mmCIF file of C-alpha atoms in Angstrom:
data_model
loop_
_atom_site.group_PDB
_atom_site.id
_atom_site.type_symbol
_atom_site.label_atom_id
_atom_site.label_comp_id
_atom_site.label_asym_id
_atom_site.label_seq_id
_atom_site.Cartn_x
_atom_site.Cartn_y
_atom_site.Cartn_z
ATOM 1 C CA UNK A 1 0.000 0.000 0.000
ATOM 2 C CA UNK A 2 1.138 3.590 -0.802
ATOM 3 C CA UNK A 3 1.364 6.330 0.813
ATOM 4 C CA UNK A 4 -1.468 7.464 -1.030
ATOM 5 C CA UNK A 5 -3.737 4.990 0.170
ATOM 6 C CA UNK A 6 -6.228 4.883 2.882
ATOM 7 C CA UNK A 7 -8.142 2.625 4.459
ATOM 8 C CA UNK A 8 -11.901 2.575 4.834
ATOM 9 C CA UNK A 9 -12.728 2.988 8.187
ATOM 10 C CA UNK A 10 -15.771 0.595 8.381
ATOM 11 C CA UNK A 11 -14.326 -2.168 5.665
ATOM 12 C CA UNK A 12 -15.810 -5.865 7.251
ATOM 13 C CA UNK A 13 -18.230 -4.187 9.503
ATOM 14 C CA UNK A 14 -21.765 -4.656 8.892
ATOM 15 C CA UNK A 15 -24.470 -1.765 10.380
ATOM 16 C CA UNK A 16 -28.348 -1.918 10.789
ATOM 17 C CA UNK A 17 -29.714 1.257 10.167
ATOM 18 C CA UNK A 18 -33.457 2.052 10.586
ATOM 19 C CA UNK A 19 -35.165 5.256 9.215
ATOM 20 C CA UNK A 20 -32.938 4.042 6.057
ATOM 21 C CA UNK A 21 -35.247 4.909 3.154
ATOM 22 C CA UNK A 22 -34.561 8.799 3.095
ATOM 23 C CA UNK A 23 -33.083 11.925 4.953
ATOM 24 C CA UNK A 24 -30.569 11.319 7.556
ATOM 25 C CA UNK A 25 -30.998 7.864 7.117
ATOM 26 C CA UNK A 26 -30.178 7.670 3.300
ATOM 27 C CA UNK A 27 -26.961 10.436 4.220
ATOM 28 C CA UNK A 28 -25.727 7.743 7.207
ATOM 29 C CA UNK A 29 -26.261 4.716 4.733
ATOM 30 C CA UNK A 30 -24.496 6.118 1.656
ATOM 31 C CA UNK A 31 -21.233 7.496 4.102
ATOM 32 C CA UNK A 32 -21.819 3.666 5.492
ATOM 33 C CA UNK A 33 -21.090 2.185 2.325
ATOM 34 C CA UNK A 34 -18.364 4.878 0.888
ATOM 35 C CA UNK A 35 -16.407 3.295 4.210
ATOM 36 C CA UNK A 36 -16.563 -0.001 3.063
ATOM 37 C CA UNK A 37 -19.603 -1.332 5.349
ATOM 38 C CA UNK A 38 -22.055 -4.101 4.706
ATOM 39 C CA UNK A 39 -25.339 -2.739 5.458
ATOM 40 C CA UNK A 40 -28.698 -3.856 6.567
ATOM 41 C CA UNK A 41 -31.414 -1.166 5.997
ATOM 42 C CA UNK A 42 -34.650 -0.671 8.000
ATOM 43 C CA UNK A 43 -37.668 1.160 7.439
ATOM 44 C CA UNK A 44 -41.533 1.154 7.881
ATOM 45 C CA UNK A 45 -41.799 2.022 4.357
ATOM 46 C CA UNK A 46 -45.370 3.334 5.080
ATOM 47 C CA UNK A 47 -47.203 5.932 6.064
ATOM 48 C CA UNK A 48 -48.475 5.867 9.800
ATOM 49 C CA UNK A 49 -51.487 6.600 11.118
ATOM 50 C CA UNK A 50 -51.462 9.632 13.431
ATOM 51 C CA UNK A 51 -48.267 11.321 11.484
ATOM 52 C CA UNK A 52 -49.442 14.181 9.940
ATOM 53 C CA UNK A 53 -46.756 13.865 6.674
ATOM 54 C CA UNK A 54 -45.440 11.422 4.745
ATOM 55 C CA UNK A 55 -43.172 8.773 5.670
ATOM 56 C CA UNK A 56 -40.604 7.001 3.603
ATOM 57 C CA UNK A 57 -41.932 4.044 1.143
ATOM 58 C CA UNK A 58 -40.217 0.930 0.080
ATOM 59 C CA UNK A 59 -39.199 2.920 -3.106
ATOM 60 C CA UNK A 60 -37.365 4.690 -1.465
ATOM 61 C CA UNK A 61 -35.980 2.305 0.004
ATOM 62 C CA UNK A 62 -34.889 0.414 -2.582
ATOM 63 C CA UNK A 63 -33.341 3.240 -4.094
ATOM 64 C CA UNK A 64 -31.032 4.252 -0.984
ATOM 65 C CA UNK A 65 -29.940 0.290 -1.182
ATOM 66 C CA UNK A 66 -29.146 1.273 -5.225
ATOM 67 C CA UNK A 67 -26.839 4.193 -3.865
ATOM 68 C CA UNK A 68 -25.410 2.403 -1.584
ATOM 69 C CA UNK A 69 -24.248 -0.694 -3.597
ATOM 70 C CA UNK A 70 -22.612 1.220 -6.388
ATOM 71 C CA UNK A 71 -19.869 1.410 -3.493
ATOM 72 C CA UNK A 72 -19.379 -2.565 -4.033
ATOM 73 C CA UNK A 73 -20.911 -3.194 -0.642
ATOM 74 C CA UNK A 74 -23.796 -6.134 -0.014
ATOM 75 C CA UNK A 75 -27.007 -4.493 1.088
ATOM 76 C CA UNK A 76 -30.083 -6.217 2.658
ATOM 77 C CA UNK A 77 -33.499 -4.428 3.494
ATOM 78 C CA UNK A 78 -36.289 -4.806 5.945
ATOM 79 C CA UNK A 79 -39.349 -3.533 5.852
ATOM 80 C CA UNK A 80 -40.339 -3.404 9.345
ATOM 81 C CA UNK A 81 -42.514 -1.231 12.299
ATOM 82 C CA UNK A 82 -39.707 -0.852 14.926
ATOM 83 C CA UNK A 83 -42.704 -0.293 17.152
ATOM 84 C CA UNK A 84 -43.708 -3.839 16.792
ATOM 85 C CA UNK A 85 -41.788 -6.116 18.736
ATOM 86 C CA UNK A 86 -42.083 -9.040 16.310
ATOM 87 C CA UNK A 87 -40.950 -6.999 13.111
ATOM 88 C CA UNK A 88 -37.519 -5.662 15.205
ATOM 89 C CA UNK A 89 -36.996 -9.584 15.953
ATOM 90 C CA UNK A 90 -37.404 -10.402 12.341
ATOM 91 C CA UNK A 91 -34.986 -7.616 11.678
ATOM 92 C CA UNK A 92 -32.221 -8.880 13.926
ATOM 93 C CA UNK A 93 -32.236 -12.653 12.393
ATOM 94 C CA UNK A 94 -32.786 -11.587 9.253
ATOM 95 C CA UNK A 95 -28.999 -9.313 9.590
ATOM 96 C CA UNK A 96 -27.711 -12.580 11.441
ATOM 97 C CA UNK A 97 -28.810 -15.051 8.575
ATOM 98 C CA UNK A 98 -27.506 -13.056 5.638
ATOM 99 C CA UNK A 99 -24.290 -11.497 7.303
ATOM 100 C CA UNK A 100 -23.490 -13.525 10.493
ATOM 101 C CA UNK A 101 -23.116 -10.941 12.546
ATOM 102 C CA UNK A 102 -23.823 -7.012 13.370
ATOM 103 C CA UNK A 103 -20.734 -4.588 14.274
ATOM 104 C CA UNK A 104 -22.978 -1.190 14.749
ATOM 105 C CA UNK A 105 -26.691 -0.347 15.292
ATOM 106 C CA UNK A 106 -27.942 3.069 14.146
ATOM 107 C CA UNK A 107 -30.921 4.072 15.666
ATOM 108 C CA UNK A 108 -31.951 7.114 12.958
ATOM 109 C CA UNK A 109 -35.644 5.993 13.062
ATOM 110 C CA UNK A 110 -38.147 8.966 14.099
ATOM 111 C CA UNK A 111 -40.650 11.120 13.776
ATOM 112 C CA UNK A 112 -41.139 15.170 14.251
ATOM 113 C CA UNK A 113 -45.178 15.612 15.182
ATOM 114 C CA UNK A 114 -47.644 15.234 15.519
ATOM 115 C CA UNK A 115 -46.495 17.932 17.754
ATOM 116 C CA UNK A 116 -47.033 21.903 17.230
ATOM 117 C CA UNK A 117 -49.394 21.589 20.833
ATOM 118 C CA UNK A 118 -48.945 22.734 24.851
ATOM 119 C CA UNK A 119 -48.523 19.866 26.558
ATOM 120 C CA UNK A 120 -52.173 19.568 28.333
ATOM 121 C CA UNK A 121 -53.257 19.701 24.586
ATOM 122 C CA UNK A 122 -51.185 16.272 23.716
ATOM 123 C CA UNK A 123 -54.077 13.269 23.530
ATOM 124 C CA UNK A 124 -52.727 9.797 24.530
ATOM 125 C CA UNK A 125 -52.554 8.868 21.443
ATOM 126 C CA UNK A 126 -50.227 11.554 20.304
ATOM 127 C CA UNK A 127 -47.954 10.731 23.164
ATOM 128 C CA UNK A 128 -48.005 6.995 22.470
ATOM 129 C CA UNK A 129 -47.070 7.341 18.780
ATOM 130 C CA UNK A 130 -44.237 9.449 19.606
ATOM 131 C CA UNK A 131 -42.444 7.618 22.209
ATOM 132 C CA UNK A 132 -43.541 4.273 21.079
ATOM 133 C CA UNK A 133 -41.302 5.762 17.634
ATOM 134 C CA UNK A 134 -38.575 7.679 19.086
ATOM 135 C CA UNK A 135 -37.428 6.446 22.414
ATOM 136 C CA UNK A 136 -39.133 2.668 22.799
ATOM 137 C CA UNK A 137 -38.681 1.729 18.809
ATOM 138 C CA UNK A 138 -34.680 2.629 19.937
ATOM 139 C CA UNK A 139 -35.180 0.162 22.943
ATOM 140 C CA UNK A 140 -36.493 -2.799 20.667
ATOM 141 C CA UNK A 141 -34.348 -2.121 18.592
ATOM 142 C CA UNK A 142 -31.115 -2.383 21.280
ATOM 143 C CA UNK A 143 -33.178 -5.464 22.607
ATOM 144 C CA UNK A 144 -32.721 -7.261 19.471
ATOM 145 C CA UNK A 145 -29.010 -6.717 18.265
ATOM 146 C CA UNK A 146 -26.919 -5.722 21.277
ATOM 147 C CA UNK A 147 -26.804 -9.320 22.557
ATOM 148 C CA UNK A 148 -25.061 -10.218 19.471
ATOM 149 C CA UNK A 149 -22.351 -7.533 20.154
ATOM 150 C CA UNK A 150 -22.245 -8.804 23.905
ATOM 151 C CA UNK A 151 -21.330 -11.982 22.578
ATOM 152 C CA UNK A 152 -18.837 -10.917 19.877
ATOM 153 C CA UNK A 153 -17.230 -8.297 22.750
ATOM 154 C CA UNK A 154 -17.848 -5.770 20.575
ATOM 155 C CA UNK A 155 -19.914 -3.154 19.191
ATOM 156 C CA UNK A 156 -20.867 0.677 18.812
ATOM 157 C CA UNK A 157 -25.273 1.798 19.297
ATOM 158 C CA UNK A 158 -25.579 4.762 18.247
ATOM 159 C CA UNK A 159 -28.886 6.835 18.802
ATOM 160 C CA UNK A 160 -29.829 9.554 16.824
ATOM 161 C CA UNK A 161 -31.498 12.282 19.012
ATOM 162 C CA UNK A 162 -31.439 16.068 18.554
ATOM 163 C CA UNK A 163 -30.953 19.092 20.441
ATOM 164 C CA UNK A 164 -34.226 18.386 21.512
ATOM 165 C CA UNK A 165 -32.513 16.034 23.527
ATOM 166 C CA UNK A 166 -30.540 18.826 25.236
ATOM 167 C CA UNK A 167 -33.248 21.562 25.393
ATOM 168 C CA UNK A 168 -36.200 22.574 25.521
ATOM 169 C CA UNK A 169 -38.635 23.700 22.512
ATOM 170 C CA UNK A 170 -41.819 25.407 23.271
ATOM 171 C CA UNK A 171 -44.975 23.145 21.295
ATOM 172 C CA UNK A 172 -42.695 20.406 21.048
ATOM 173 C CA UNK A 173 -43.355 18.375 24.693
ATOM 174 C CA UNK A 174 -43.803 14.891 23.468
ATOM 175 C CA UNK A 175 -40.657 14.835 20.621
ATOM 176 C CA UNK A 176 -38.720 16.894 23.487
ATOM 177 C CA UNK A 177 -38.994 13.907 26.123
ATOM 178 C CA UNK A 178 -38.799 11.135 23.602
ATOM 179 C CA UNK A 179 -35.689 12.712 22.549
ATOM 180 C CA UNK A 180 -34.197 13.427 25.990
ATOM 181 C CA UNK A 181 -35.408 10.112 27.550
ATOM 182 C CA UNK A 182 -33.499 8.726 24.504
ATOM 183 C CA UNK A 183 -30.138 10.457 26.098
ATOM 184 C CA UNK A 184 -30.797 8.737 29.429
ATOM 185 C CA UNK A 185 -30.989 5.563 27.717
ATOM 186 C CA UNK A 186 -28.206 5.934 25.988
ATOM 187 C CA UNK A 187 -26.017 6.067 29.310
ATOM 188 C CA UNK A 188 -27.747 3.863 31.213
ATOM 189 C CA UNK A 189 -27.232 1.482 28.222
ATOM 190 C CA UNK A 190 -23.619 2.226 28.064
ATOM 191 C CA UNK A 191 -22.744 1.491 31.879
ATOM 192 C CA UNK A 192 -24.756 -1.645 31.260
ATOM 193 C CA UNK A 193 -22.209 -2.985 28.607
ATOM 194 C CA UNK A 194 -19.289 -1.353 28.792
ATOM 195 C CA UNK A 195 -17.973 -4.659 30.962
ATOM 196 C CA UNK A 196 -18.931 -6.484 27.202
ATOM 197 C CA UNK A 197 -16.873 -3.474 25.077
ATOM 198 C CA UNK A 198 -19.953 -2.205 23.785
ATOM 199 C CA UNK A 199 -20.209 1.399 22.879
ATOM 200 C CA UNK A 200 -23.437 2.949 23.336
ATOM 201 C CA UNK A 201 -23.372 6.867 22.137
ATOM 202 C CA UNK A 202 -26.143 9.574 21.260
ATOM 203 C CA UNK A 203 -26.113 11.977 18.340
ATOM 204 C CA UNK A 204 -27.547 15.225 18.555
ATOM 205 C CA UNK A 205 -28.021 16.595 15.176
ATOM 206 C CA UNK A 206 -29.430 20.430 15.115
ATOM 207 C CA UNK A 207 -31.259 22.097 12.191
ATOM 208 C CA UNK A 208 -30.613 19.878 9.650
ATOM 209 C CA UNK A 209 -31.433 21.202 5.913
ATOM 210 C CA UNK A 210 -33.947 19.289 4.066
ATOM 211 C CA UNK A 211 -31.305 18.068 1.294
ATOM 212 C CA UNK A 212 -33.467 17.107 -2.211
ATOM 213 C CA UNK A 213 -30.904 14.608 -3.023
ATOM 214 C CA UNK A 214 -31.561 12.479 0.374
ATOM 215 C CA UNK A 215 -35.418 13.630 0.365
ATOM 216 C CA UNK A 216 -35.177 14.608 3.358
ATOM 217 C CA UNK A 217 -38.529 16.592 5.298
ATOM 218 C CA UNK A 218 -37.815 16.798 8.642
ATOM 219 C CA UNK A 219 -37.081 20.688 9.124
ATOM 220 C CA UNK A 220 -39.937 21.403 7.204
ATOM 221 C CA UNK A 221 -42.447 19.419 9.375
ATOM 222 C CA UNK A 222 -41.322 21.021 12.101
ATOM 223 C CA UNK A 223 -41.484 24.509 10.104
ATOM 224 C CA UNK A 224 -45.024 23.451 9.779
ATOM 225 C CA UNK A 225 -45.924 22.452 13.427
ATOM 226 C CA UNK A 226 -44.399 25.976 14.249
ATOM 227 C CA UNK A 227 -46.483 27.597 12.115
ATOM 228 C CA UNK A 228 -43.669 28.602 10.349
ATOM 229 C CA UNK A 229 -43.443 29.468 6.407
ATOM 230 C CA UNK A 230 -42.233 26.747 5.001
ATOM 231 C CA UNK A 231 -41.098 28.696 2.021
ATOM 232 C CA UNK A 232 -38.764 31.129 4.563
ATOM 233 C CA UNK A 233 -38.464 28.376 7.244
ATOM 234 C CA UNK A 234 -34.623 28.216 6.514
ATOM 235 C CA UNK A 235 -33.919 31.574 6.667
ATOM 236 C CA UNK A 236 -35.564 31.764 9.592
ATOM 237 C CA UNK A 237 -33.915 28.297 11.468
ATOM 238 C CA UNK A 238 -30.213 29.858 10.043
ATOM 239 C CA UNK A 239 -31.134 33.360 12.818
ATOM 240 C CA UNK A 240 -30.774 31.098 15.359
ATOM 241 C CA UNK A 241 -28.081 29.036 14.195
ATOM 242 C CA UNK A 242 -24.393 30.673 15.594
ATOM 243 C CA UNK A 243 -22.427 29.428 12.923
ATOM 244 C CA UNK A 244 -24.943 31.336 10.323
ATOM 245 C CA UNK A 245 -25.871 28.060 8.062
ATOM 246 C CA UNK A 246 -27.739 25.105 8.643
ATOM 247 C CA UNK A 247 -26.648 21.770 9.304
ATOM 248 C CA UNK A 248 -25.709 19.200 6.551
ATOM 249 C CA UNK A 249 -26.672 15.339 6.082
ATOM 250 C CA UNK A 250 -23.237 14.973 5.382
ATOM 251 C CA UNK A 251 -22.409 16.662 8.660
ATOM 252 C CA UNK A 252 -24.203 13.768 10.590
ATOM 253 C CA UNK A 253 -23.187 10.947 8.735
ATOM 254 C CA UNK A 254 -19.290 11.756 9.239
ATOM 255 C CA UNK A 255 -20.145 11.960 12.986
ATOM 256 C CA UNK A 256 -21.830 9.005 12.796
ATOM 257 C CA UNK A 257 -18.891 6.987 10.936
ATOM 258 C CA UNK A 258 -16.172 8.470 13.626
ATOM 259 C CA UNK A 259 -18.747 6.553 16.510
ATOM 260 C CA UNK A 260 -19.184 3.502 14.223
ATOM 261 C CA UNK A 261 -15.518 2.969 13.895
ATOM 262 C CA UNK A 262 -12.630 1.825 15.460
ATOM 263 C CA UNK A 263 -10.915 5.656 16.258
ATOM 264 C CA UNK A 264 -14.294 5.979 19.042
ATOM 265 C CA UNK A 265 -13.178 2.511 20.654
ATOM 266 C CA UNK A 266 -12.729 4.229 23.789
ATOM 267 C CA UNK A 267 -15.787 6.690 23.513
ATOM 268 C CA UNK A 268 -19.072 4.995 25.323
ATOM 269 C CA UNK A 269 -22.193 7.310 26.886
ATOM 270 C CA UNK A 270 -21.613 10.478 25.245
ATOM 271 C CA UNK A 271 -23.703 12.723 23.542
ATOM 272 C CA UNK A 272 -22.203 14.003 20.122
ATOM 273 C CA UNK A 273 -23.395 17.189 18.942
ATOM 274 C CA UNK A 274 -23.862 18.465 15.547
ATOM 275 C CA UNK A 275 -25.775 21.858 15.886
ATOM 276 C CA UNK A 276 -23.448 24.383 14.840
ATOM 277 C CA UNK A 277 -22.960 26.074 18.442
ATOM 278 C CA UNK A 278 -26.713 26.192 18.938
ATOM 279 C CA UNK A 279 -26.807 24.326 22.595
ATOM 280 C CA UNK A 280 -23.510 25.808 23.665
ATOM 281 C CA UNK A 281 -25.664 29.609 24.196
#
């Protein structure tokens, strides 16, 4: 090898990665593959009752697992409800049977609303759908695949949460605990197997720009719960943003490659931000 030469930093690891079919999750997948990892690729693929926008579909999909392969990696996906026990189950054999094993769980899977309400406004259902997505649908998920990395003695979980997870945003109640119960997890989870060298780590994305190219929506849902214009809501999310821009996909998924690899190895219940400055004010 020359001097030239690098080598990629997740080469013979293989990753689950749920929310795969667009946004963050299509960014993560495609800077997956670039570094050389095998990938299994989760998503509901369907809209869901009680989420006021459109989710994903298994076209999309499909076509994030076409990006991804032009790198020369093996891709596998799921269709599956991480809020259904049996489907996350499915999920985790279905990795084992086709690649043996799982190095790295992302946990991108989520949703923004229904939200835009005080919190005595929330119904149950509202606040069922959102942590039964965002916090418990990260649980399963950790329920189905750690034990494989417990038994390997090794591994890296890495849970996508938000600022949201760090602050507090006014309308946003059920998304804001979700997100911030999803922290706690994350270091409880990490104390739990650290004895096992298993790496459990949050990501805290902040105003992330709804990139065409990954389809990405996110922002502009919450734009919308705000009662924001869509049409100015990134002029208006960049005000509040202390590096003056918004944040990229490709800003995430490099943060999420450093945890996935081997240069984190000694890194285990932290919370990795990727706002721009916005929680350090």
């Amino acid at each position: 090898m020359t001097g030239m030469e690098t080598v990629s930093t997740l080469r013979r690891k293989t990753a689950v990665i749920t929310g795969a079919a667009r946004g963050l999750g299509r960014a993560c997948a495609i800077r997956f593959a670039q570094e050389g990892a095998d990938l299994v690729l989760v998503d509901v693929a369907d809209d869901v009752a009680g989420v006021p926008y459109p989710l994903g579909s298994a076209d999309q999909l499909e076509y994030t697992a076409d990006l991804c392969r032009a790198h020369n990696v093996s891709v596998l996906t799921v269709v599956a409800d991480i809020r259904d026990p049996a489907s996350v189950h499915t999920v985790a054999a279905m990795a084992l049977e086709r690649f043996g094993t799982v190095h790295v769980l992302l946990n991108n899977a989520g949703i923004a609303a229904p939200s835009g309400k005080a919190v005595h406004e929330i119904d149950e259902a509202e606040w069922d759908l959102m942590i039964g997505i965002d916090l418990s649908g990260a649980w399963r998920m950790m329920k189905a695949v750690v034990p494989t990395m417990v038994e390997q003695r090794s591994g890296s979980v890495i849970n996508v949460a938000s600022t949201a997870g760090l602050v507090g945003y006014r309308h946003f109640a059920g998304y804001v605990a979700a997100k911030h119960g999803l922290i706690g997890l994350t270091k409880a989870a990490a104390l739990d197997y650290a004895p096992f060298r298993v790496r459990v780590n949050a990501l805290c994305p902040g105003s992330v720009r709804d990139d065409p190219v990954h389809e990405g929506r996110m922002l502009a849902e919450i734009a919308r719960s705000l009662e924001v214009d869509v049409d100015e809501h990134e002029d208006i999310f960049v005000q509040s943003q202390p590096m003056n821009s918004l944040i990229e996909p490709h800003d995430v998924a490099g943060a999420a490659v450093w945890l996935a690899g081997d240069d984190s190895r000694q890194v285990t219940g932290t919370t990795l931000t990727v706002d721009g400055g916005f929680s350090a004010r």
